[in-house]
């Protein structure tokens, strides 16, 4: 290791150490702010209510407290947890979000992971599903594309990153994802056909009220995804997914960027394998 590389590592470590107080302050302000406003678990409460009472589905417009916006599948999957008291559900949901965050930032090491995690805390505080989007994105890139069912059957737009597979002519995971989604939706429809009709109507009405901004961002996300696929830049799928979200406000949505360490690690591994295969081909030709 050269002196220059050692100095560079020391400089980067000093930078992360310098960011730690800012991360702690940010986390404190977020926790205290949400606690004073009474909005801890704001989004997860809507999920709990939907899981426990189907009559609450699609009765409130977007951005209203406890409005349930996602497909029937999401609430049906969570229905066993709907029998829990709200405080128990809130704690369990927060623990799942924390586990997802810890897994996502693990490649960074403890210091960088801690700093990054502090800045990504708001998603856990309000109990949204952006960290789960990040996990689904990482697993989908690892050829388990059916994990993109999560964004597709909840916020819909972020699933545009699935264009990664046809752009790379990676048809097998795409076929599995399509078949899995059709199967899951078919089973859900068999249980609650009326709910699916109400959800489709709800989505169409809500989309018309959002204006042109989300549509433009969705188009940009699609273009970024295709470009990333052609260049083998998997890490760009995280910002593309952020762009494709129907609403970008506050800090919670940026929790999707927690996928970056895992995506970069996968990208490096994929590139190394590709280079190894190329070298092997040259050896025998």
PDB file of C-alpha atoms in Angstrom:
ATOM      1  CA  UNK A   1       0.000   0.000   0.000  1.00  0.00           C
ATOM      2  CA  UNK A   2       1.455   3.352  -1.023  1.00  0.00           C
ATOM      3  CA  UNK A   3       1.815   6.396   1.197  1.00  0.00           C
ATOM      4  CA  UNK A   4      -0.725   8.246  -0.948  1.00  0.00           C
ATOM      5  CA  UNK A   5      -3.351   5.530  -0.488  1.00  0.00           C
ATOM      6  CA  UNK A   6      -2.734   5.476   3.299  1.00  0.00           C
ATOM      7  CA  UNK A   7      -3.135   9.253   3.472  1.00  0.00           C
ATOM      8  CA  UNK A   8      -6.314   8.997   1.408  1.00  0.00           C
ATOM      9  CA  UNK A   9      -7.784   6.389   3.754  1.00  0.00           C
ATOM     10  CA  UNK A  10      -6.956   8.523   6.772  1.00  0.00           C
ATOM     11  CA  UNK A  11      -8.572  11.546   5.148  1.00  0.00           C
ATOM     12  CA  UNK A  12     -11.747   9.594   4.343  1.00  0.00           C
ATOM     13  CA  UNK A  13     -11.931   8.212   7.878  1.00  0.00           C
ATOM     14  CA  UNK A  14     -11.488  11.709   9.298  1.00  0.00           C
ATOM     15  CA  UNK A  15     -14.318  12.899   7.057  1.00  0.00           C
ATOM     16  CA  UNK A  16     -16.674  10.189   8.327  1.00  0.00           C
ATOM     17  CA  UNK A  17     -15.683  10.956  11.934  1.00  0.00           C
ATOM     18  CA  UNK A  18     -16.418  14.639  11.286  1.00  0.00           C
ATOM     19  CA  UNK A  19     -19.857  13.721   9.914  1.00  0.00           C
ATOM     20  CA  UNK A  20     -20.767  11.692  13.014  1.00  0.00           C
ATOM     21  CA  UNK A  21     -21.794  14.658  15.228  1.00  0.00           C
ATOM     22  CA  UNK A  22     -23.954  15.993  12.397  1.00  0.00           C
ATOM     23  CA  UNK A  23     -25.596  12.603  12.026  1.00  0.00           C
ATOM     24  CA  UNK A  24     -26.290  12.378  15.750  1.00  0.00           C
ATOM     25  CA  UNK A  25     -27.755  15.885  15.770  1.00  0.00           C
ATOM     26  CA  UNK A  26     -29.901  15.120  12.732  1.00  0.00           C
ATOM     27  CA  UNK A  27     -31.212  11.915  14.335  1.00  0.00           C
ATOM     28  CA  UNK A  28     -31.980  13.714  17.601  1.00  0.00           C
ATOM     29  CA  UNK A  29     -33.872  16.476  15.818  1.00  0.00           C
ATOM     30  CA  UNK A  30     -35.845  13.972  13.780  1.00  0.00           C
ATOM     31  CA  UNK A  31     -36.816  11.819  16.762  1.00  0.00           C
ATOM     32  CA  UNK A  32     -37.751  14.790  18.945  1.00  0.00           C
ATOM     33  CA  UNK A  33     -39.596  16.508  16.095  1.00  0.00           C
ATOM     34  CA  UNK A  34     -41.722  13.486  15.235  1.00  0.00           C
ATOM     35  CA  UNK A  35     -42.360  12.799  18.925  1.00  0.00           C
ATOM     36  CA  UNK A  36     -43.548  16.366  19.601  1.00  0.00           C
ATOM     37  CA  UNK A  37     -45.777  16.276  16.504  1.00  0.00           C
ATOM     38  CA  UNK A  38     -47.203  12.896  17.484  1.00  0.00           C
ATOM     39  CA  UNK A  39     -46.284  11.449  14.087  1.00  0.00           C
ATOM     40  CA  UNK A  40     -44.055   8.538  15.123  1.00  0.00           C
ATOM     41  CA  UNK A  41     -45.382   5.595  13.138  1.00  0.00           C
ATOM     42  CA  UNK A  42     -47.569   7.860  11.020  1.00  0.00           C
ATOM     43  CA  UNK A  43     -47.452   5.596   7.963  1.00  0.00           C
ATOM     44  CA  UNK A  44     -47.171   2.260   9.745  1.00  0.00           C
ATOM     45  CA  UNK A  45     -50.399   3.045  11.614  1.00  0.00           C
ATOM     46  CA  UNK A  46     -52.199   3.177   8.264  1.00  0.00           C
ATOM     47  CA  UNK A  47     -50.757  -0.252   7.415  1.00  0.00           C
ATOM     48  CA  UNK A  48     -51.847  -1.671  10.773  1.00  0.00           C
ATOM     49  CA  UNK A  49     -55.333  -0.253  10.377  1.00  0.00           C
ATOM     50  CA  UNK A  50     -55.639  -1.693   6.860  1.00  0.00           C
ATOM     51  CA  UNK A  51     -54.382  -5.075   8.051  1.00  0.00           C
ATOM     52  CA  UNK A  52     -56.924  -5.159  10.867  1.00  0.00           C
ATOM     53  CA  UNK A  53     -59.973  -3.685   9.118  1.00  0.00           C
ATOM     54  CA  UNK A  54     -60.645  -4.095   5.393  1.00  0.00           C
ATOM     55  CA  UNK A  55     -63.451  -1.520   5.492  1.00  0.00           C
ATOM     56  CA  UNK A  56     -60.825   1.230   5.831  1.00  0.00           C
ATOM     57  CA  UNK A  57     -59.317   0.536   2.393  1.00  0.00           C
ATOM     58  CA  UNK A  58     -59.516   3.356  -0.176  1.00  0.00           C
ATOM     59  CA  UNK A  59     -61.865   5.499   1.935  1.00  0.00           C
ATOM     60  CA  UNK A  60     -59.504   8.468   2.308  1.00  0.00           C
ATOM     61  CA  UNK A  61     -57.619  10.435  -0.379  1.00  0.00           C
ATOM     62  CA  UNK A  62     -53.800  10.469  -0.518  1.00  0.00           C
ATOM     63  CA  UNK A  63     -51.907  12.475   2.102  1.00  0.00           C
ATOM     64  CA  UNK A  64     -54.717  12.065   4.649  1.00  0.00           C
ATOM     65  CA  UNK A  65     -53.848  10.412   7.964  1.00  0.00           C
ATOM     66  CA  UNK A  66     -54.455   6.634   7.862  1.00  0.00           C
ATOM     67  CA  UNK A  67     -55.210   6.661   4.126  1.00  0.00           C
ATOM     68  CA  UNK A  68     -54.516   3.226   2.657  1.00  0.00           C
ATOM     69  CA  UNK A  69     -53.188   3.585  -0.891  1.00  0.00           C
ATOM     70  CA  UNK A  70     -51.644   0.229  -1.771  1.00  0.00           C
ATOM     71  CA  UNK A  71     -52.995  -2.862  -3.496  1.00  0.00           C
ATOM     72  CA  UNK A  72     -55.085  -5.392  -1.547  1.00  0.00           C
ATOM     73  CA  UNK A  73     -52.119  -7.792  -1.575  1.00  0.00           C
ATOM     74  CA  UNK A  74     -50.082  -5.665   0.840  1.00  0.00           C
ATOM     75  CA  UNK A  75     -52.802  -5.497   3.478  1.00  0.00           C
ATOM     76  CA  UNK A  76     -53.666  -9.173   3.005  1.00  0.00           C
ATOM     77  CA  UNK A  77     -50.051 -10.194   3.616  1.00  0.00           C
ATOM     78  CA  UNK A  78     -49.989  -8.052   6.763  1.00  0.00           C
ATOM     79  CA  UNK A  79     -53.387  -9.259   7.999  1.00  0.00           C
ATOM     80  CA  UNK A  80     -51.914 -11.701  10.588  1.00  0.00           C
ATOM     81  CA  UNK A  81     -50.098  -8.743  12.165  1.00  0.00           C
ATOM     82  CA  UNK A  82     -53.350  -6.785  12.225  1.00  0.00           C
ATOM     83  CA  UNK A  83     -54.390  -8.841  15.261  1.00  0.00           C
ATOM     84  CA  UNK A  84     -51.582  -7.281  17.293  1.00  0.00           C
ATOM     85  CA  UNK A  85     -52.250  -4.198  19.436  1.00  0.00           C
ATOM     86  CA  UNK A  86     -51.041  -1.048  17.726  1.00  0.00           C
ATOM     87  CA  UNK A  87     -48.022  -0.486  20.058  1.00  0.00           C
ATOM     88  CA  UNK A  88     -46.808  -4.053  19.442  1.00  0.00           C
ATOM     89  CA  UNK A  89     -47.191  -3.644  15.669  1.00  0.00           C
ATOM     90  CA  UNK A  90     -45.364  -0.309  15.793  1.00  0.00           C
ATOM     91  CA  UNK A  91     -42.395  -1.782  17.661  1.00  0.00           C
ATOM     92  CA  UNK A  92     -42.242  -4.850  15.403  1.00  0.00           C
ATOM     93  CA  UNK A  93     -42.428  -2.726  12.237  1.00  0.00           C
ATOM     94  CA  UNK A  94     -39.672  -0.429  13.495  1.00  0.00           C
ATOM     95  CA  UNK A  95     -37.473  -3.413  14.341  1.00  0.00           C
ATOM     96  CA  UNK A  96     -37.963  -4.845  10.852  1.00  0.00           C
ATOM     97  CA  UNK A  97     -36.995  -1.485   9.355  1.00  0.00           C
ATOM     98  CA  UNK A  98     -33.925  -1.292  11.579  1.00  0.00           C
ATOM     99  CA  UNK A  99     -32.883  -4.819  10.599  1.00  0.00           C
ATOM    100  CA  UNK A 100     -33.231  -3.889   6.930  1.00  0.00           C
ATOM    101  CA  UNK A 101     -31.127  -0.759   7.431  1.00  0.00           C
ATOM    102  CA  UNK A 102     -28.373  -2.620   9.290  1.00  0.00           C
ATOM    103  CA  UNK A 103     -28.176  -5.251   6.554  1.00  0.00           C
ATOM    104  CA  UNK A 104     -28.049  -2.635   3.806  1.00  0.00           C
ATOM    105  CA  UNK A 105     -25.232  -0.539   5.308  1.00  0.00           C
ATOM    106  CA  UNK A 106     -23.167  -3.475   6.588  1.00  0.00           C
ATOM    107  CA  UNK A 107     -20.684  -3.331   3.653  1.00  0.00           C
ATOM    108  CA  UNK A 108     -19.707   0.175   4.780  1.00  0.00           C
ATOM    109  CA  UNK A 109     -18.230  -0.970   8.090  1.00  0.00           C
ATOM    110  CA  UNK A 110     -19.321   0.210  11.525  1.00  0.00           C
ATOM    111  CA  UNK A 111     -18.307   3.889  11.312  1.00  0.00           C
ATOM    112  CA  UNK A 112     -19.597   4.715   7.858  1.00  0.00           C
ATOM    113  CA  UNK A 113     -22.604   2.461   8.404  1.00  0.00           C
ATOM    114  CA  UNK A 114     -23.466   4.277  11.626  1.00  0.00           C
ATOM    115  CA  UNK A 115     -23.196   7.712  10.037  1.00  0.00           C
ATOM    116  CA  UNK A 116     -25.226   6.706   6.979  1.00  0.00           C
ATOM    117  CA  UNK A 117     -27.818   4.989   9.175  1.00  0.00           C
ATOM    118  CA  UNK A 118     -28.341   8.094  11.297  1.00  0.00           C
ATOM    119  CA  UNK A 119     -29.199  10.141   8.219  1.00  0.00           C
ATOM    120  CA  UNK A 120     -31.584   7.430   6.972  1.00  0.00           C
ATOM    121  CA  UNK A 121     -33.501   7.148  10.243  1.00  0.00           C
ATOM    122  CA  UNK A 122     -36.684   9.101   9.252  1.00  0.00           C
ATOM    123  CA  UNK A 123     -38.111   6.174   7.283  1.00  0.00           C
ATOM    124  CA  UNK A 124     -38.057   4.032  10.429  1.00  0.00           C
ATOM    125  CA  UNK A 125     -39.585   6.820  12.506  1.00  0.00           C
ATOM    126  CA  UNK A 126     -42.647   7.224  10.298  1.00  0.00           C
ATOM    127  CA  UNK A 127     -42.793   3.526   9.424  1.00  0.00           C
ATOM    128  CA  UNK A 128     -42.906   3.772   5.639  1.00  0.00           C
ATOM    129  CA  UNK A 129     -41.589   1.034   3.339  1.00  0.00           C
ATOM    130  CA  UNK A 130     -38.684   2.730   1.583  1.00  0.00           C
ATOM    131  CA  UNK A 131     -36.046   0.646   3.375  1.00  0.00           C
ATOM    132  CA  UNK A 132     -37.908  -2.474   2.281  1.00  0.00           C
ATOM    133  CA  UNK A 133     -37.808  -1.072  -1.263  1.00  0.00           C
ATOM    134  CA  UNK A 134     -34.020  -0.851  -0.937  1.00  0.00           C
ATOM    135  CA  UNK A 135     -33.816  -4.489   0.187  1.00  0.00           C
ATOM    136  CA  UNK A 136     -36.140  -5.583  -2.639  1.00  0.00           C
ATOM    137  CA  UNK A 137     -34.000  -3.670  -5.146  1.00  0.00           C
ATOM    138  CA  UNK A 138     -30.795  -5.382  -4.018  1.00  0.00           C
ATOM    139  CA  UNK A 139     -32.351  -8.834  -4.067  1.00  0.00           C
ATOM    140  CA  UNK A 140     -33.977  -8.249  -7.448  1.00  0.00           C
ATOM    141  CA  UNK A 141     -30.662  -7.313  -9.045  1.00  0.00           C
ATOM    142  CA  UNK A 142     -29.284 -10.587  -7.697  1.00  0.00           C
ATOM    143  CA  UNK A 143     -31.581 -12.307 -10.229  1.00  0.00           C
ATOM    144  CA  UNK A 144     -34.547 -12.529  -7.879  1.00  0.00           C
ATOM    145  CA  UNK A 145     -36.570 -10.026  -9.865  1.00  0.00           C
ATOM    146  CA  UNK A 146     -39.864 -11.078  -8.309  1.00  0.00           C
ATOM    147  CA  UNK A 147     -38.976  -8.918  -5.283  1.00  0.00           C
ATOM    148  CA  UNK A 148     -40.008  -5.947  -7.419  1.00  0.00           C
ATOM    149  CA  UNK A 149     -43.564  -7.002  -6.654  1.00  0.00           C
ATOM    150  CA  UNK A 150     -43.218  -4.938  -3.476  1.00  0.00           C
ATOM    151  CA  UNK A 151     -42.885  -1.524  -5.175  1.00  0.00           C
ATOM    152  CA  UNK A 152     -45.207  -2.553  -8.013  1.00  0.00           C
ATOM    153  CA  UNK A 153     -48.081  -3.506  -5.711  1.00  0.00           C
ATOM    154  CA  UNK A 154     -47.632  -0.547  -3.369  1.00  0.00           C
ATOM    155  CA  UNK A 155     -46.363   2.710  -4.897  1.00  0.00           C
ATOM    156  CA  UNK A 156     -46.303   1.277  -8.464  1.00  0.00           C
ATOM    157  CA  UNK A 157     -43.946   3.813 -10.095  1.00  0.00           C
ATOM    158  CA  UNK A 158     -40.688   2.655  -8.430  1.00  0.00           C
ATOM    159  CA  UNK A 159     -41.089  -0.745 -10.103  1.00  0.00           C
ATOM    160  CA  UNK A 160     -39.937   0.966 -13.328  1.00  0.00           C
ATOM    161  CA  UNK A 161     -36.427  -0.104 -12.340  1.00  0.00           C
ATOM    162  CA  UNK A 162     -37.528  -3.534 -13.564  1.00  0.00           C
ATOM    163  CA  UNK A 163     -36.598  -2.235 -17.031  1.00  0.00           C
ATOM    164  CA  UNK A 164     -33.086  -3.219 -15.968  1.00  0.00           C
ATOM    165  CA  UNK A 165     -33.828  -6.814 -17.010  1.00  0.00           C
ATOM    166  CA  UNK A 166     -35.180  -6.381 -20.557  1.00  0.00           C
ATOM    167  CA  UNK A 167     -32.530  -3.716 -21.207  1.00  0.00           C
ATOM    168  CA  UNK A 168     -29.885  -6.325 -20.364  1.00  0.00           C
ATOM    169  CA  UNK A 169     -31.805  -9.065 -22.227  1.00  0.00           C
ATOM    170  CA  UNK A 170     -32.018 -10.934 -18.947  1.00  0.00           C
ATOM    171  CA  UNK A 171     -35.257 -12.720 -19.722  1.00  0.00           C
ATOM    172  CA  UNK A 172     -35.355 -15.559 -17.201  1.00  0.00           C
ATOM    173  CA  UNK A 173     -35.636 -13.450 -14.004  1.00  0.00           C
ATOM    174  CA  UNK A 174     -38.109 -11.200 -15.803  1.00  0.00           C
ATOM    175  CA  UNK A 175     -40.265 -14.201 -16.710  1.00  0.00           C
ATOM    176  CA  UNK A 176     -40.172 -15.481 -13.133  1.00  0.00           C
ATOM    177  CA  UNK A 177     -41.081 -12.049 -11.809  1.00  0.00           C
ATOM    178  CA  UNK A 178     -44.014 -11.741 -14.209  1.00  0.00           C
ATOM    179  CA  UNK A 179     -45.331 -15.215 -13.437  1.00  0.00           C
ATOM    180  CA  UNK A 180     -44.969 -14.693  -9.679  1.00  0.00           C
ATOM    181  CA  UNK A 181     -46.770 -11.366  -9.800  1.00  0.00           C
ATOM    182  CA  UNK A 182     -49.636 -12.762 -11.857  1.00  0.00           C
ATOM    183  CA  UNK A 183     -49.989 -15.694  -9.454  1.00  0.00           C
ATOM    184  CA  UNK A 184     -49.985 -13.529  -6.320  1.00  0.00           C
ATOM    185  CA  UNK A 185     -52.431 -11.022  -7.794  1.00  0.00           C
ATOM    186  CA  UNK A 186     -54.682 -13.837  -9.005  1.00  0.00           C
ATOM    187  CA  UNK A 187     -54.854 -15.379  -5.542  1.00  0.00           C
ATOM    188  CA  UNK A 188     -55.516 -11.989  -3.984  1.00  0.00           C
ATOM    189  CA  UNK A 189     -58.241 -11.232  -6.520  1.00  0.00           C
ATOM    190  CA  UNK A 190     -59.914 -14.568  -5.794  1.00  0.00           C
ATOM    191  CA  UNK A 191     -60.158 -13.554  -2.133  1.00  0.00           C
ATOM    192  CA  UNK A 192     -61.228  -9.910  -2.622  1.00  0.00           C
ATOM    193  CA  UNK A 193     -62.310  -9.154  -6.215  1.00  0.00           C
ATOM    194  CA  UNK A 194     -64.249  -6.052  -5.180  1.00  0.00           C
ATOM    195  CA  UNK A 195     -61.207  -4.587  -3.432  1.00  0.00           C
ATOM    196  CA  UNK A 196     -59.151  -4.828  -6.625  1.00  0.00           C
ATOM    197  CA  UNK A 197     -61.756  -2.903  -8.579  1.00  0.00           C
ATOM    198  CA  UNK A 198     -61.791  -0.197  -5.923  1.00  0.00           C
ATOM    199  CA  UNK A 199     -57.989  -0.017  -5.879  1.00  0.00           C
ATOM    200  CA  UNK A 200     -57.714   0.408  -9.654  1.00  0.00           C
ATOM    201  CA  UNK A 201     -60.317   3.199  -9.565  1.00  0.00           C
ATOM    202  CA  UNK A 202     -58.527   4.782  -6.623  1.00  0.00           C
ATOM    203  CA  UNK A 203     -55.154   4.711  -8.412  1.00  0.00           C
ATOM    204  CA  UNK A 204     -56.561   6.228 -11.610  1.00  0.00           C
ATOM    205  CA  UNK A 205     -58.276   9.053  -9.723  1.00  0.00           C
ATOM    206  CA  UNK A 206     -55.191   9.766  -7.603  1.00  0.00           C
ATOM    207  CA  UNK A 207     -52.899   9.787 -10.646  1.00  0.00           C
ATOM    208  CA  UNK A 208     -55.060  12.413 -12.298  1.00  0.00           C
ATOM    209  CA  UNK A 209     -54.773  14.653  -9.249  1.00  0.00           C
ATOM    210  CA  UNK A 210     -50.975  14.554  -8.977  1.00  0.00           C
ATOM    211  CA  UNK A 211     -50.179  16.649 -12.054  1.00  0.00           C
ATOM    212  CA  UNK A 212     -47.375  16.256 -14.562  1.00  0.00           C
ATOM    213  CA  UNK A 213     -44.427  16.278 -12.138  1.00  0.00           C
ATOM    214  CA  UNK A 214     -44.541  12.594 -11.127  1.00  0.00           C
ATOM    215  CA  UNK A 215     -44.981  11.571 -14.780  1.00  0.00           C
ATOM    216  CA  UNK A 216     -41.874  13.498 -15.822  1.00  0.00           C
ATOM    217  CA  UNK A 217     -39.880  11.994 -12.970  1.00  0.00           C
ATOM    218  CA  UNK A 218     -41.100   8.522 -13.895  1.00  0.00           C
ATOM    219  CA  UNK A 219     -39.890   9.033 -17.474  1.00  0.00           C
ATOM    220  CA  UNK A 220     -36.500  10.229 -16.234  1.00  0.00           C
ATOM    221  CA  UNK A 221     -36.273   7.192 -13.935  1.00  0.00           C
ATOM    222  CA  UNK A 222     -37.023   4.874 -16.867  1.00  0.00           C
ATOM    223  CA  UNK A 223     -34.315   6.473 -19.015  1.00  0.00           C
ATOM    224  CA  UNK A 224     -31.807   6.339 -16.159  1.00  0.00           C
ATOM    225  CA  UNK A 225     -32.599   2.663 -15.575  1.00  0.00           C
ATOM    226  CA  UNK A 226     -32.069   1.716 -19.220  1.00  0.00           C
ATOM    227  CA  UNK A 227     -28.814   3.699 -19.379  1.00  0.00           C
ATOM    228  CA  UNK A 228     -27.618   2.037 -16.156  1.00  0.00           C
ATOM    229  CA  UNK A 229     -28.446  -1.400 -17.558  1.00  0.00           C
ATOM    230  CA  UNK A 230     -26.523  -0.746 -20.781  1.00  0.00           C
ATOM    231  CA  UNK A 231     -23.500   0.487 -18.818  1.00  0.00           C
ATOM    232  CA  UNK A 232     -23.690  -2.108 -16.036  1.00  0.00           C
ATOM    233  CA  UNK A 233     -24.148   0.602 -13.394  1.00  0.00           C
ATOM    234  CA  UNK A 234     -26.429  -1.145 -10.898  1.00  0.00           C
ATOM    235  CA  UNK A 235     -25.950   1.548  -8.257  1.00  0.00           C
ATOM    236  CA  UNK A 236     -27.902   4.015 -10.411  1.00  0.00           C
ATOM    237  CA  UNK A 237     -31.067   1.986  -9.820  1.00  0.00           C
ATOM    238  CA  UNK A 238     -31.335   3.432  -6.306  1.00  0.00           C
ATOM    239  CA  UNK A 239     -31.601   7.099  -7.398  1.00  0.00           C
ATOM    240  CA  UNK A 240     -33.830   5.976 -10.294  1.00  0.00           C
ATOM    241  CA  UNK A 241     -36.206   4.383  -7.796  1.00  0.00           C
ATOM    242  CA  UNK A 242     -36.235   7.561  -5.715  1.00  0.00           C
ATOM    243  CA  UNK A 243     -37.108   9.588  -8.812  1.00  0.00           C
ATOM    244  CA  UNK A 244     -39.966   7.228  -9.654  1.00  0.00           C
ATOM    245  CA  UNK A 245     -41.685   7.532  -6.277  1.00  0.00           C
ATOM    246  CA  UNK A 246     -45.083   9.281  -6.566  1.00  0.00           C
ATOM    247  CA  UNK A 247     -44.212  11.757  -3.811  1.00  0.00           C
ATOM    248  CA  UNK A 248     -40.749  13.096  -2.974  1.00  0.00           C
ATOM    249  CA  UNK A 249     -40.924  15.192   0.141  1.00  0.00           C
ATOM    250  CA  UNK A 250     -39.252  14.976   3.508  1.00  0.00           C
ATOM    251  CA  UNK A 251     -36.291  12.711   4.165  1.00  0.00           C
ATOM    252  CA  UNK A 252     -37.890   9.263   4.357  1.00  0.00           C
ATOM    253  CA  UNK A 253     -37.873   8.552   0.610  1.00  0.00           C
ATOM    254  CA  UNK A 254     -34.073   8.840   0.507  1.00  0.00           C
ATOM    255  CA  UNK A 255     -33.848   5.673   2.597  1.00  0.00           C
ATOM    256  CA  UNK A 256     -33.912   3.874  -0.766  1.00  0.00           C
ATOM    257  CA  UNK A 257     -30.335   5.092  -1.219  1.00  0.00           C
ATOM    258  CA  UNK A 258     -29.373   2.668   1.560  1.00  0.00           C
ATOM    259  CA  UNK A 259     -29.245   0.116  -1.273  1.00  0.00           C
ATOM    260  CA  UNK A 260     -26.106   1.775  -2.677  1.00  0.00           C
ATOM    261  CA  UNK A 261     -23.469  -0.149  -0.670  1.00  0.00           C
ATOM    262  CA  UNK A 262     -24.962  -3.529  -1.597  1.00  0.00           C
ATOM    263  CA  UNK A 263     -25.519  -2.531  -5.222  1.00  0.00           C
ATOM    264  CA  UNK A 264     -21.938  -1.291  -5.564  1.00  0.00           C
ATOM    265  CA  UNK A 265     -20.623  -4.509  -4.013  1.00  0.00           C
ATOM    266  CA  UNK A 266     -22.700  -6.596  -6.435  1.00  0.00           C
ATOM    267  CA  UNK A 267     -21.553  -4.430  -9.352  1.00  0.00           C
ATOM    268  CA  UNK A 268     -17.881  -4.919  -8.477  1.00  0.00           C
ATOM    269  CA  UNK A 269     -18.384  -8.679  -8.179  1.00  0.00           C
ATOM    270  CA  UNK A 270     -20.236  -8.871 -11.502  1.00  0.00           C
ATOM    271  CA  UNK A 271     -17.538  -6.844 -13.250  1.00  0.00           C
ATOM    272  CA  UNK A 272     -14.778  -9.035 -11.796  1.00  0.00           C
ATOM    273  CA  UNK A 273     -16.538 -12.167 -13.025  1.00  0.00           C
ATOM    274  CA  UNK A 274     -17.002 -10.648 -16.458  1.00  0.00           C
ATOM    275  CA  UNK A 275     -13.325  -9.712 -16.645  1.00  0.00           C
ATOM    276  CA  UNK A 276     -12.364 -13.196 -15.493  1.00  0.00           C
ATOM    277  CA  UNK A 277     -14.484 -14.823 -18.193  1.00  0.00           C
ATOM    278  CA  UNK A 278     -13.001 -12.468 -20.799  1.00  0.00           C
ATOM    279  CA  UNK A 279      -9.471 -13.322 -19.701  1.00  0.00           C
ATOM    280  CA  UNK A 280     -10.256 -17.039 -19.784  1.00  0.00           C
ATOM    281  CA  UNK A 281     -11.698 -16.713 -23.280  1.00  0.00           C
ATOM    282  CA  UNK A 282      -8.556 -14.936 -24.496  1.00  0.00           C
ATOM    283  CA  UNK A 283      -6.386 -17.677 -22.984  1.00  0.00           C
ATOM    284  CA  UNK A 284      -8.078 -20.405 -25.007  1.00  0.00           C
ATOM    285  CA  UNK A 285      -8.407 -18.501 -28.275  1.00  0.00           C
TER     286      UNK A 285
END
